mmCIF file of N, CA and C in Angstrom:
data_model
loop_
_atom_site.group_PDB
_atom_site.id
_atom_site.type_symbol
_atom_site.label_atom_id
_atom_site.label_comp_id
_atom_site.label_asym_id
_atom_site.label_seq_id
_atom_site.Cartn_x
_atom_site.Cartn_y
_atom_site.Cartn_z
ATOM 1 N N MET A 1084 106.467 111.767 77.070
ATOM 2 C CA MET A 1084 106.843 112.638 78.163
ATOM 3 C C MET A 1084 105.680 112.699 79.143
ATOM 4 N N CYS A 1085 106.006 112.763 80.402
ATOM 5 C CA CYS A 1085 104.977 112.791 81.439
ATOM 6 C C CYS A 1085 104.347 114.170 81.528
ATOM 7 N N GLY A 1086 103.064 114.181 81.747
ATOM 8 C CA GLY A 1086 102.337 115.430 81.925
ATOM 9 C C GLY A 1086 101.956 115.615 83.377
ATOM 10 N N PRO A 1087 101.131 116.589 83.641
ATOM 11 C CA PRO A 1087 100.699 116.817 85.024
ATOM 12 C C PRO A 1087 99.796 115.669 85.492
ATOM 13 N N ASP A 1088 99.733 115.479 86.806
ATOM 14 C CA ASP A 1088 98.872 114.453 87.372
ATOM 15 C C ASP A 1088 97.414 114.771 87.100
ATOM 16 N N ALA A 1089 96.641 113.735 86.890
ATOM 17 C CA ALA A 1089 95.205 113.909 86.693
ATOM 18 C C ALA A 1089 94.543 114.230 88.025
ATOM 19 N N GLU A 1090 93.369 114.816 87.947
ATOM 20 C CA GLU A 1090 92.613 115.089 89.170
ATOM 21 C C GLU A 1090 92.156 113.766 89.771
ATOM 22 N N PRO A 1091 92.142 113.663 91.100
ATOM 23 C CA PRO A 1091 91.661 112.419 91.713
ATOM 24 C C PRO A 1091 90.182 112.210 91.396
ATOM 25 N N PRO A 1092 89.741 110.957 91.422
ATOM 26 C CA PRO A 1092 88.340 110.689 91.095
ATOM 27 C C PRO A 1092 87.398 111.358 92.087
ATOM 28 N N ALA A 1093 86.244 111.756 91.603
ATOM 29 C CA ALA A 1093 85.254 112.423 92.456
ATOM 30 C C ALA A 1093 84.521 111.417 93.339
ATOM 31 N N VAL A 1094 84.477 110.148 92.904
ATOM 32 C CA VAL A 1094 83.770 109.117 93.656
ATOM 33 C C VAL A 1094 84.802 108.198 94.302
ATOM 34 N N LEU A 1095 84.639 107.915 95.589
ATOM 35 C CA LEU A 1095 85.547 107.019 96.277
ATOM 36 C C LEU A 1095 85.391 105.598 95.747
ATOM 37 N N TYR A 1096 86.411 104.777 95.933
ATOM 38 C CA TYR A 1096 86.406 103.395 95.455
ATOM 39 C C TYR A 1096 85.277 102.603 96.109
ATOM 40 N N ARG A 1097 84.590 101.818 95.296
ATOM 41 C CA ARG A 1097 83.550 100.913 95.778
ATOM 42 C C ARG A 1097 83.801 99.540 95.184
ATOM 43 N N THR A 1098 83.534 98.502 95.961
ATOM 44 C CA THR A 1098 83.708 97.138 95.491
ATOM 45 C C THR A 1098 82.721 96.853 94.359
ATOM 46 N N PRO A 1099 83.222 96.366 93.211
ATOM 47 C CA PRO A 1099 82.296 96.001 92.128
ATOM 48 C C PRO A 1099 81.360 94.878 92.573
ATOM 49 N N ARG A 1100 80.135 94.922 92.108
ATOM 50 C CA ARG A 1100 79.130 93.926 92.502
ATOM 51 C C ARG A 1100 79.574 92.506 92.188
ATOM 52 N N CYS A 1101 80.314 92.333 91.094
ATOM 53 C CA CYS A 1101 80.739 90.986 90.703
ATOM 54 C C CYS A 1101 81.736 90.382 91.699
ATOM 55 N N LEU A 1102 82.316 91.186 92.580
ATOM 56 C CA LEU A 1102 83.270 90.678 93.557
ATOM 57 C C LEU A 1102 82.664 90.485 94.943
ATOM 58 N N LEU A 1103 81.404 90.839 95.105
ATOM 59 C CA LEU A 1103 80.752 90.650 96.396
ATOM 60 C C LEU A 1103 80.340 89.201 96.562
ATOM 61 N N PRO A 1104 80.546 88.622 97.756
ATOM 62 C CA PRO A 1104 80.061 87.244 97.976
ATOM 63 C C PRO A 1104 78.548 87.213 97.846
ATOM 64 N N SER A 1105 78.030 86.173 97.229
ATOM 65 C CA SER A 1105 76.584 86.077 97.065
ATOM 66 C C SER A 1105 76.002 85.120 98.091
ATOM 67 N N ALA A 1106 74.731 85.286 98.361
ATOM 68 C CA ALA A 1106 74.047 84.422 99.323
ATOM 69 C C ALA A 1106 73.743 83.059 98.727
ATOM 70 N N THR A 1107 73.759 82.962 97.411
ATOM 71 C CA THR A 1107 73.449 81.689 96.766
ATOM 72 C C THR A 1107 74.713 80.872 96.594
ATOM 73 N N THR A 1108 74.582 79.567 96.728
ATOM 74 C CA THR A 1108 75.710 78.672 96.494
ATOM 75 C C THR A 1108 75.260 77.595 95.531
ATOM 76 N N SER A 1109 76.201 77.069 94.810
ATOM 77 C CA SER A 1109 75.881 75.983 93.888
ATOM 78 C C SER A 1109 76.431 74.689 94.465
ATOM 79 N N ASP A 1110 76.247 73.613 93.759
ATOM 80 C CA ASP A 1110 76.787 72.349 94.239
ATOM 81 C C ASP A 1110 78.314 72.342 94.193
ATOM 82 N N ARG A 1111 78.896 73.294 93.469
ATOM 83 C CA ARG A 1111 80.358 73.403 93.421
ATOM 84 C C ARG A 1111 80.900 74.169 94.621
ATOM 85 N N GLY A 1112 80.064 74.817 95.380
ATOM 86 C CA GLY A 1112 80.536 75.581 96.540
ATOM 87 C C GLY A 1112 80.318 77.057 96.332
ATOM 88 N N GLY A 1113 80.615 77.797 97.360
ATOM 89 C CA GLY A 1113 80.407 79.234 97.303
ATOM 90 C C GLY A 1113 81.659 79.983 97.699
ATOM 91 N N LEU A 1114 81.671 81.246 97.386
ATOM 92 C CA LEU A 1114 82.786 82.121 97.709
ATOM 93 C C LEU A 1114 82.797 82.406 99.204
ATOM 94 N N VAL A 1115 83.955 82.269 99.821
ATOM 95 C CA VAL A 1115 84.133 82.569 101.237
ATOM 96 C C VAL A 1115 85.180 83.667 101.344
ATOM 97 N N VAL A 1116 84.841 84.726 102.069
ATOM 98 C CA VAL A 1116 85.772 85.828 102.334
ATOM 99 C C VAL A 1116 85.772 86.026 103.841
ATOM 100 N N GLU A 1117 86.927 85.840 104.460
ATOM 101 C CA GLU A 1117 86.977 85.953 105.911
ATOM 102 C C GLU A 1117 88.294 86.550 106.377
ATOM 103 N N THR A 1118 88.266 87.077 107.599
ATOM 104 C CA THR A 1118 89.502 87.589 108.179
ATOM 105 C C THR A 1118 90.392 86.406 108.551
ATOM 106 N N PHE A 1119 91.688 86.643 108.496
ATOM 107 C CA PHE A 1119 92.655 85.568 108.689
ATOM 108 C C PHE A 1119 93.904 86.141 109.347
ATOM 109 N N PRO A 1120 93.832 86.426 110.660
ATOM 110 C CA PRO A 1120 94.990 87.030 111.329
ATOM 111 C C PRO A 1120 96.194 86.082 111.352
ATOM 112 N N ILE A 1121 97.371 86.665 111.257
ATOM 113 C CA ILE A 1121 98.625 85.920 111.239
ATOM 114 C C ILE A 1121 99.507 86.435 112.383
ATOM 115 N N THR A 1122 100.104 85.530 113.145
ATOM 116 C CA THR A 1122 101.050 85.930 114.192
ATOM 117 C C THR A 1122 102.453 85.557 113.740
ATOM 118 N N TYR A 1123 103.347 86.539 113.797
ATOM 119 C CA TYR A 1123 104.743 86.345 113.412
ATOM 120 C C TYR A 1123 105.628 87.079 114.401
ATOM 121 N N GLU A 1124 106.590 86.380 114.943
ATOM 122 C CA GLU A 1124 107.531 86.936 115.913
ATOM 123 C C GLU A 1124 106.809 87.657 117.049
ATOM 124 N N GLY A 1125 105.718 87.064 117.528
ATOM 125 C CA GLY A 1125 105.010 87.610 118.673
ATOM 126 C C GLY A 1125 104.044 88.741 118.379
ATOM 127 N N TYR A 1126 103.948 89.181 117.132
ATOM 128 C CA TYR A 1126 103.013 90.248 116.774
ATOM 129 C C TYR A 1126 101.916 89.666 115.898
ATOM 130 N N THR A 1127 100.674 89.985 116.202
ATOM 131 C CA THR A 1127 99.553 89.499 115.399
ATOM 132 C C THR A 1127 99.143 90.573 114.392
ATOM 133 N N TYR A 1128 99.290 90.227 113.129
ATOM 134 C CA TYR A 1128 98.836 91.095 112.039
ATOM 135 C C TYR A 1128 97.368 90.760 111.838
ATOM 136 N N LYS A 1129 96.492 91.564 112.426
ATOM 137 C CA LYS A 1129 95.073 91.208 112.459
ATOM 138 C C LYS A 1129 94.280 91.671 111.245
ATOM 139 N N HIS A 1130 94.877 92.465 110.390
ATOM 140 C CA HIS A 1130 94.163 92.951 109.203
ATOM 141 C C HIS A 1130 94.611 92.147 107.989
ATOM 142 N N ALA A 1131 93.966 90.998 107.813
ATOM 143 C CA ALA A 1131 94.251 90.112 106.694
ATOM 144 C C ALA A 1131 92.946 89.494 106.228
ATOM 145 N N THR A 1132 92.869 89.212 104.951
ATOM 146 C CA THR A 1132 91.672 88.627 104.364
ATOM 147 C C THR A 1132 92.076 87.469 103.471
ATOM 148 N N ILE A 1133 91.357 86.372 103.613
ATOM 149 C CA ILE A 1133 91.562 85.233 102.730
ATOM 150 C C ILE A 1133 90.256 84.997 101.978
ATOM 151 N N ALA A 1134 90.374 84.686 100.704
ATOM 152 C CA ALA A 1134 89.192 84.449 99.861
ATOM 153 C C ALA A 1134 89.407 83.148 99.087
ATOM 154 N N TYR A 1135 88.388 82.287 99.121
ATOM 155 C CA TYR A 1135 88.466 81.014 98.418
ATOM 156 C C TYR A 1135 87.050 80.549 98.105
ATOM 157 N N VAL A 1136 86.960 79.548 97.253
ATOM 158 C CA VAL A 1136 85.672 78.965 96.906
ATOM 159 C C VAL A 1136 85.635 77.554 97.469
ATOM 160 N N THR A 1137 84.605 77.269 98.279
ATOM 161 C CA THR A 1137 84.482 75.939 98.860
ATOM 162 C C THR A 1137 84.116 74.928 97.780
ATOM 163 N N GLY A 1138 84.524 73.701 97.995
ATOM 164 C CA GLY A 1138 84.186 72.638 97.056
ATOM 165 C C GLY A 1138 85.135 72.511 95.889
ATOM 166 N N ARG A 1139 86.092 73.388 95.776
ATOM 167 C CA ARG A 1139 87.075 73.287 94.697
ATOM 168 C C ARG A 1139 88.268 72.462 95.161
ATOM 169 N N PRO A 1140 88.988 71.871 94.208
ATOM 170 C CA PRO A 1140 90.214 71.173 94.602
ATOM 171 C C PRO A 1140 91.255 72.173 95.116
ATOM 172 N N ARG A 1141 92.313 71.666 95.723
ATOM 173 C CA ARG A 1141 93.370 72.532 96.232
ATOM 174 C C ARG A 1141 93.839 73.484 95.138
ATOM 175 N N ALA A 1142 94.192 74.701 95.563
ATOM 176 C CA ALA A 1142 94.618 75.717 94.602
ATOM 177 C C ALA A 1142 95.791 76.501 95.181
ATOM 178 N N PRO A 1143 96.627 77.070 94.323
ATOM 179 C CA PRO A 1143 97.737 77.881 94.820
ATOM 180 C C PRO A 1143 97.220 79.127 95.554
ATOM 181 N N VAL A 1144 97.960 79.540 96.567
ATOM 182 C CA VAL A 1144 97.643 80.768 97.301
ATOM 183 C C VAL A 1144 98.441 81.903 96.667
ATOM 184 N N VAL A 1145 97.758 83.004 96.378
ATOM 185 C CA VAL A 1145 98.409 84.176 95.808
ATOM 186 C C VAL A 1145 98.350 85.295 96.829
ATOM 187 N N LEU A 1146 99.519 85.810 97.212
ATOM 188 C CA LEU A 1146 99.603 86.912 98.160
ATOM 189 C C LEU A 1146 99.362 88.220 97.432
ATOM 190 N N VAL A 1147 98.392 88.981 97.915
ATOM 191 C CA VAL A 1147 98.135 90.316 97.374
ATOM 192 C C VAL A 1147 98.936 91.278 98.236
ATOM 193 N N TYR A 1148 99.960 91.842 97.666
ATOM 194 C CA TYR A 1148 100.878 92.708 98.406
ATOM 195 C C TYR A 1148 100.389 94.152 98.282
ATOM 196 N N PRO A 1149 99.968 94.761 99.391
ATOM 197 C CA PRO A 1149 99.448 96.130 99.296
ATOM 198 C C PRO A 1149 100.560 97.139 98.999
ATOM 199 N N ASN A 1150 100.162 98.313 98.553
ATOM 200 C CA ASN A 1150 101.159 99.344 98.264
ATOM 201 C C ASN A 1150 101.632 100.006 99.557
ATOM 202 N N TYR A 1151 102.335 101.112 99.439
ATOM 203 C CA TYR A 1151 102.947 101.785 100.586
ATOM 204 C C TYR A 1151 101.943 102.224 101.653
ATOM 205 N N ALA A 1152 100.693 102.367 101.307
ATOM 206 C CA ALA A 1152 99.696 102.871 102.261
ATOM 207 C C ALA A 1152 99.091 101.741 103.106
ATOM 208 N N GLY A 1153 99.430 100.503 102.820
ATOM 209 C CA GLY A 1153 98.876 99.388 103.587
ATOM 210 C C GLY A 1153 97.622 98.820 102.945
ATOM 211 N N LEU A 1154 97.017 97.857 103.623
ATOM 212 C CA LEU A 1154 95.856 97.138 103.109
ATOM 213 C C LEU A 1154 94.637 98.049 102.986
ATOM 214 N N LYS A 1155 93.988 97.963 101.830
ATOM 215 C CA LYS A 1155 92.776 98.738 101.565
ATOM 216 C C LYS A 1155 91.719 97.814 100.983
ATOM 217 N N GLN A 1156 90.515 98.303 100.843
ATOM 218 C CA GLN A 1156 89.427 97.493 100.287
ATOM 219 C C GLN A 1156 89.781 96.980 98.897
ATOM 220 N N PHE A 1157 90.465 97.777 98.096
ATOM 221 C CA PHE A 1157 90.849 97.346 96.757
ATOM 222 C C PHE A 1157 91.689 96.071 96.812
ATOM 223 N N ASP A 1158 92.625 95.993 97.761
ATOM 224 C CA ASP A 1158 93.474 94.808 97.892
ATOM 225 C C ASP A 1158 92.640 93.579 98.252
ATOM 226 N N LYS A 1159 91.653 93.764 99.118
ATOM 227 C CA LYS A 1159 90.755 92.665 99.476
ATOM 228 C C LYS A 1159 89.955 92.214 98.253
ATOM 229 N N ASP A 1160 89.538 93.171 97.437
ATOM 230 C CA ASP A 1160 88.788 92.835 96.228
ATOM 231 C C ASP A 1160 89.649 92.063 95.228
ATOM 232 N N VAL A 1161 90.931 92.369 95.167
ATOM 233 C CA VAL A 1161 91.831 91.608 94.297
ATOM 234 C C VAL A 1161 91.908 90.161 94.780
ATOM 235 N N ALA A 1162 91.970 89.955 96.097
ATOM 236 C CA ALA A 1162 91.973 88.594 96.642
ATOM 237 C C ALA A 1162 90.698 87.850 96.254
ATOM 238 N N VAL A 1163 89.566 88.528 96.290
ATOM 239 C CA VAL A 1163 88.291 87.913 95.899
ATOM 240 C C VAL A 1163 88.311 87.567 94.412
ATOM 241 N N PHE A 1164 88.814 88.472 93.590
ATOM 242 C CA PHE A 1164 88.921 88.197 92.152
ATOM 243 C C PHE A 1164 89.757 86.945 91.914
ATOM 244 N N LEU A 1165 90.889 86.850 92.604
ATOM 245 C CA LEU A 1165 91.747 85.676 92.444
ATOM 246 C C LEU A 1165 91.016 84.391 92.834
ATOM 247 N N ALA A 1166 90.208 84.466 93.891
ATOM 248 C CA ALA A 1166 89.430 83.293 94.304
ATOM 249 C C ALA A 1166 88.419 82.911 93.232
ATOM 250 N N ARG A 1167 87.791 83.888 92.638
ATOM 251 C CA ARG A 1167 86.784 83.596 91.600
ATOM 252 C C ARG A 1167 87.384 82.967 90.351
ATOM 253 N N VAL A 1168 88.671 83.239 90.079
ATOM 254 C CA VAL A 1168 89.290 82.673 88.874
ATOM 255 C C VAL A 1168 90.112 81.417 89.167
ATOM 256 N N GLY A 1169 89.998 80.870 90.400
ATOM 257 C CA GLY A 1169 90.587 79.564 90.652
ATOM 258 C C GLY A 1169 91.724 79.499 91.651
ATOM 259 N N TYR A 1170 92.112 80.609 92.231
ATOM 260 C CA TYR A 1170 93.191 80.608 93.214
ATOM 261 C C TYR A 1170 92.618 80.852 94.611
ATOM 262 N N VAL A 1171 93.482 80.850 95.599
ATOM 263 C CA VAL A 1171 93.131 81.326 96.932
ATOM 264 C C VAL A 1171 93.804 82.685 97.056
ATOM 265 N N GLY A 1172 93.025 83.726 97.276
ATOM 266 C CA GLY A 1172 93.581 85.071 97.407
ATOM 267 C C GLY A 1172 93.797 85.405 98.865
ATOM 268 N N PHE A 1173 94.961 85.960 99.165
ATOM 269 C CA PHE A 1173 95.297 86.312 100.546
ATOM 270 C C PHE A 1173 95.890 87.708 100.572
ATOM 271 N N ALA A 1174 95.183 88.636 101.207
ATOM 272 C CA ALA A 1174 95.642 90.025 101.317
ATOM 273 C C ALA A 1174 95.968 90.311 102.775
ATOM 274 N N LEU A 1175 97.162 90.815 103.030
ATOM 275 C CA LEU A 1175 97.650 91.008 104.388
ATOM 276 C C LEU A 1175 98.247 92.399 104.529
ATOM 277 N N ASP A 1176 97.885 93.095 105.599
ATOM 278 C CA ASP A 1176 98.515 94.377 105.903
ATOM 279 C C ASP A 1176 99.831 94.081 106.602
ATOM 280 N N LEU A 1177 100.926 94.442 105.984
ATOM 281 C CA LEU A 1177 102.247 94.090 106.481
ATOM 282 C C LEU A 1177 102.810 95.088 107.486
ATOM 283 N N TYR A 1178 102.118 96.183 107.725
ATOM 284 C CA TYR A 1178 102.605 97.180 108.665
ATOM 285 C C TYR A 1178 102.063 96.902 110.063
ATOM 286 N N LYS A 1179 102.897 97.116 111.052
ATOM 287 C CA LYS A 1179 102.444 97.000 112.434
ATOM 288 C C LYS A 1179 101.691 98.260 112.814
ATOM 289 N N GLU A 1180 100.664 98.086 113.626
ATOM 290 C CA GLU A 1180 99.972 99.251 114.159
ATOM 291 C C GLU A 1180 100.800 99.838 115.291
ATOM 292 N N THR A 1181 100.981 101.133 115.276
ATOM 293 C CA THR A 1181 101.704 101.833 116.333
ATOM 294 C C THR A 1181 100.835 102.984 116.814
ATOM 295 N N ASP A 1182 101.271 103.646 117.873
ATOM 296 C CA ASP A 1182 100.515 104.808 118.368
ATOM 297 C C ASP A 1182 100.426 105.904 117.325
ATOM 298 N N THR A 1183 101.431 106.018 116.469
ATOM 299 C CA THR A 1183 101.447 107.085 115.474
ATOM 300 C C THR A 1183 100.987 106.636 114.095
ATOM 301 N N TYR A 1184 100.697 105.340 113.916
ATOM 302 C CA TYR A 1184 100.255 104.843 112.609
ATOM 303 C C TYR A 1184 99.244 103.717 112.799
ATOM 304 N N ALA A 1185 98.002 104.088 112.998
ATOM 305 C CA ALA A 1185 96.921 103.124 113.211
ATOM 306 C C ALA A 1185 96.373 102.642 111.871
ATOM 307 N N TYR A 1186 95.652 101.539 111.904
ATOM 308 C CA TYR A 1186 95.065 100.981 110.681
ATOM 309 C C TYR A 1186 94.145 101.995 109.996
ATOM 310 N N GLU A 1187 93.420 102.758 110.769
ATOM 311 C CA GLU A 1187 92.483 103.736 110.214
ATOM 312 C C GLU A 1187 93.192 104.839 109.432
ATOM 313 N N ASP A 1188 94.483 105.029 109.655
ATOM 314 C CA ASP A 1188 95.243 106.060 108.951
ATOM 315 C C ASP A 1188 95.613 105.648 107.533
ATOM 316 N N ARG A 1189 95.391 104.410 107.168
ATOM 317 C CA ARG A 1189 95.937 103.896 105.921
ATOM 318 C C ARG A 1189 95.053 104.077 104.705
ATOM 319 N N ASN A 1190 93.770 104.100 104.878
ATOM 320 C CA ASN A 1190 92.886 104.224 103.724
ATOM 321 C C ASN A 1190 92.802 105.679 103.298
ATOM 322 N N PRO A 1191 93.055 105.970 102.042
ATOM 323 C CA PRO A 1191 92.971 107.363 101.606
ATOM 324 C C PRO A 1191 91.561 107.907 101.825
ATOM 325 N N ALA A 1192 91.493 109.098 102.339
ATOM 326 C CA ALA A 1192 90.205 109.745 102.593
ATOM 327 C C ALA A 1192 90.243 111.135 101.989
ATOM 328 N N PRO A 1193 89.090 111.703 101.688
ATOM 329 C CA PRO A 1193 89.097 113.071 101.157
ATOM 330 C C PRO A 1193 89.884 113.988 102.094
ATOM 331 N N GLY A 1194 90.837 114.696 101.536
ATOM 332 C CA GLY A 1194 91.666 115.589 102.331
ATOM 333 C C GLY A 1194 92.871 114.890 102.932
ATOM 334 N N GLY A 1195 93.046 113.594 102.659
ATOM 335 C CA GLY A 1195 94.171 112.845 103.214
ATOM 336 C C GLY A 1195 95.447 113.069 102.422
ATOM 337 N N LEU A 1196 96.484 112.331 102.753
ATOM 338 C CA LEU A 1196 97.788 112.545 102.136
ATOM 339 C C LEU A 1196 97.823 112.231 100.651
ATOM 340 N N LEU A 1197 96.887 111.469 100.159
ATOM 341 C CA LEU A 1197 96.923 111.099 98.744
ATOM 342 C C LEU A 1197 96.150 112.083 97.867
ATOM 343 N N MET A 1198 95.772 113.204 98.427
ATOM 344 C CA MET A 1198 95.045 114.225 97.680
ATOM 345 C C MET A 1198 96.038 115.231 97.112
ATOM 346 N N PRO A 1199 95.612 116.095 96.189
ATOM 347 C CA PRO A 1199 96.528 117.050 95.558
ATOM 348 C C PRO A 1199 97.191 117.966 96.583
ATOM 349 N N ALA A 1200 98.368 118.432 96.234
ATOM 350 C CA ALA A 1200 99.117 119.334 97.112
ATOM 351 C C ALA A 1200 98.266 120.548 97.465
ATOM 352 N N GLY A 1201 98.411 121.001 98.688
ATOM 353 C CA GLY A 1201 97.663 122.167 99.142
ATOM 354 C C GLY A 1201 96.351 121.813 99.799
ATOM 355 N N THR A 1202 95.879 120.559 99.615
ATOM 356 C CA THR A 1202 94.616 120.152 100.226
ATOM 357 C C THR A 1202 94.826 119.056 101.259
ATOM 358 N N THR A 1203 96.070 118.785 101.599
ATOM 359 C CA THR A 1203 96.393 117.688 102.499
ATOM 360 C C THR A 1203 96.027 118.004 103.946
ATOM 361 N N ASN A 1204 95.388 117.058 104.577
ATOM 362 C CA ASN A 1204 95.089 117.141 106.003
ATOM 363 C C ASN A 1204 95.788 115.967 106.669
ATOM 364 N N PRO A 1205 96.884 116.210 107.410
ATOM 365 C CA PRO A 1205 97.647 115.105 107.989
ATOM 366 C C PRO A 1205 96.842 114.227 108.940
ATOM 367 N N GLU A 1206 95.725 114.688 109.454
ATOM 368 C CA GLU A 1206 94.924 113.883 110.361
ATOM 369 C C GLU A 1206 94.081 112.846 109.637
ATOM 370 N N LYS A 1207 93.953 112.941 108.297
ATOM 371 C CA LYS A 1207 93.097 112.031 107.532
ATOM 372 C C LYS A 1207 93.858 110.878 106.887
ATOM 373 N N GLY A 1208 95.131 110.836 107.012
ATOM 374 C CA GLY A 1208 95.911 109.763 106.420
ATOM 375 C C GLY A 1208 97.376 110.063 106.556
ATOM 376 N N ARG A 1209 98.169 109.036 106.874
ATOM 377 C CA ARG A 1209 99.597 109.246 107.088
ATOM 378 C C ARG A 1209 100.376 108.132 106.421
ATOM 379 N N TYR A 1210 101.631 108.432 106.148
ATOM 380 C CA TYR A 1210 102.534 107.404 105.667
ATOM 381 C C TYR A 1210 103.019 106.583 106.852
ATOM 382 N N PRO A 1211 103.457 105.345 106.635
ATOM 383 C CA PRO A 1211 103.944 104.540 107.750
ATOM 384 C C PRO A 1211 105.171 105.176 108.398
ATOM 385 N N ASP A 1212 105.272 105.056 109.705
ATOM 386 C CA ASP A 1212 106.457 105.542 110.397
ATOM 387 C C ASP A 1212 107.452 104.388 110.554
ATOM 388 N N ARG A 1213 108.638 104.700 111.044
ATOM 389 C CA ARG A 1213 109.708 103.712 111.160
ATOM 390 C C ARG A 1213 109.282 102.508 111.997
ATOM 391 N N GLU A 1214 108.490 102.717 113.049
ATOM 392 C CA GLU A 1214 108.059 101.623 113.918
ATOM 393 C C GLU A 1214 107.165 100.625 113.180
ATOM 394 N N ALA A 1215 106.428 101.081 112.191
ATOM 395 C CA ALA A 1215 105.513 100.190 111.471
ATOM 396 C C ALA A 1215 106.269 99.131 110.682
ATOM 397 N N PHE A 1216 107.537 99.397 110.336
ATOM 398 C CA PHE A 1216 108.337 98.444 109.574
ATOM 399 C C PHE A 1216 109.146 97.511 110.456
ATOM 400 N N ALA A 1217 109.280 97.852 111.726
ATOM 401 C CA ALA A 1217 110.174 97.107 112.619
ATOM 402 C C ALA A 1217 109.622 95.722 112.925
ATOM 403 N N SER A 1218 110.518 94.762 112.954
ATOM 404 C CA SER A 1218 110.147 93.432 113.435
ATOM 405 C C SER A 1218 110.665 93.312 114.857
ATOM 406 N N SER A 1219 110.192 92.327 115.578
ATOM 407 C CA SER A 1219 110.632 92.181 116.964
ATOM 408 C C SER A 1219 112.117 91.860 117.038
ATOM 409 N N SER A 1220 112.687 91.266 115.982
ATOM 410 C CA SER A 1220 114.119 90.973 115.992
ATOM 411 C C SER A 1220 114.937 92.254 115.860
ATOM 412 N N ASP A 1221 114.353 93.336 115.311
ATOM 413 C CA ASP A 1221 115.062 94.606 115.199
ATOM 414 C C ASP A 1221 115.230 95.270 116.555
ATOM 415 N N ASN A 1222 114.397 94.901 117.511
ATOM 416 C CA ASN A 1222 114.402 95.568 118.806
ATOM 417 C C ASN A 1222 115.280 94.850 119.837
ATOM 418 N N ARG A 1223 116.018 93.864 119.432
ATOM 419 C CA ARG A 1223 116.852 93.103 120.360
ATOM 420 C C ARG A 1223 118.185 93.762 120.571
#
């Protein structure tokens, strides 16, 4: 049976050191993490990250699909993990930026929407609005 929700962590998420790109490279190549904007139906999704290791043979690309809040650092770290274990990791924010739902609204912050009831500050984080899901074909 489900119990009450646990208290949120006191420390915000930080990228583990093992997932950070290092300055050293070997003869096999090094980890590359870079932005990779995608344009679809006239809209450029500019918040995307691709991670791969240079010098490796071709590898399958694995899409890291973010949760309802959009792309966060954790999703980028998953792409890096996938690159380190032999794949190409690709994390993409699938929501369009709108006047009412900017990229900065997506990462949970202290006092944001992902905090316990009664402590929510709507200015620190919001859920996507209807426009964020719309494609240009929906507006025809």
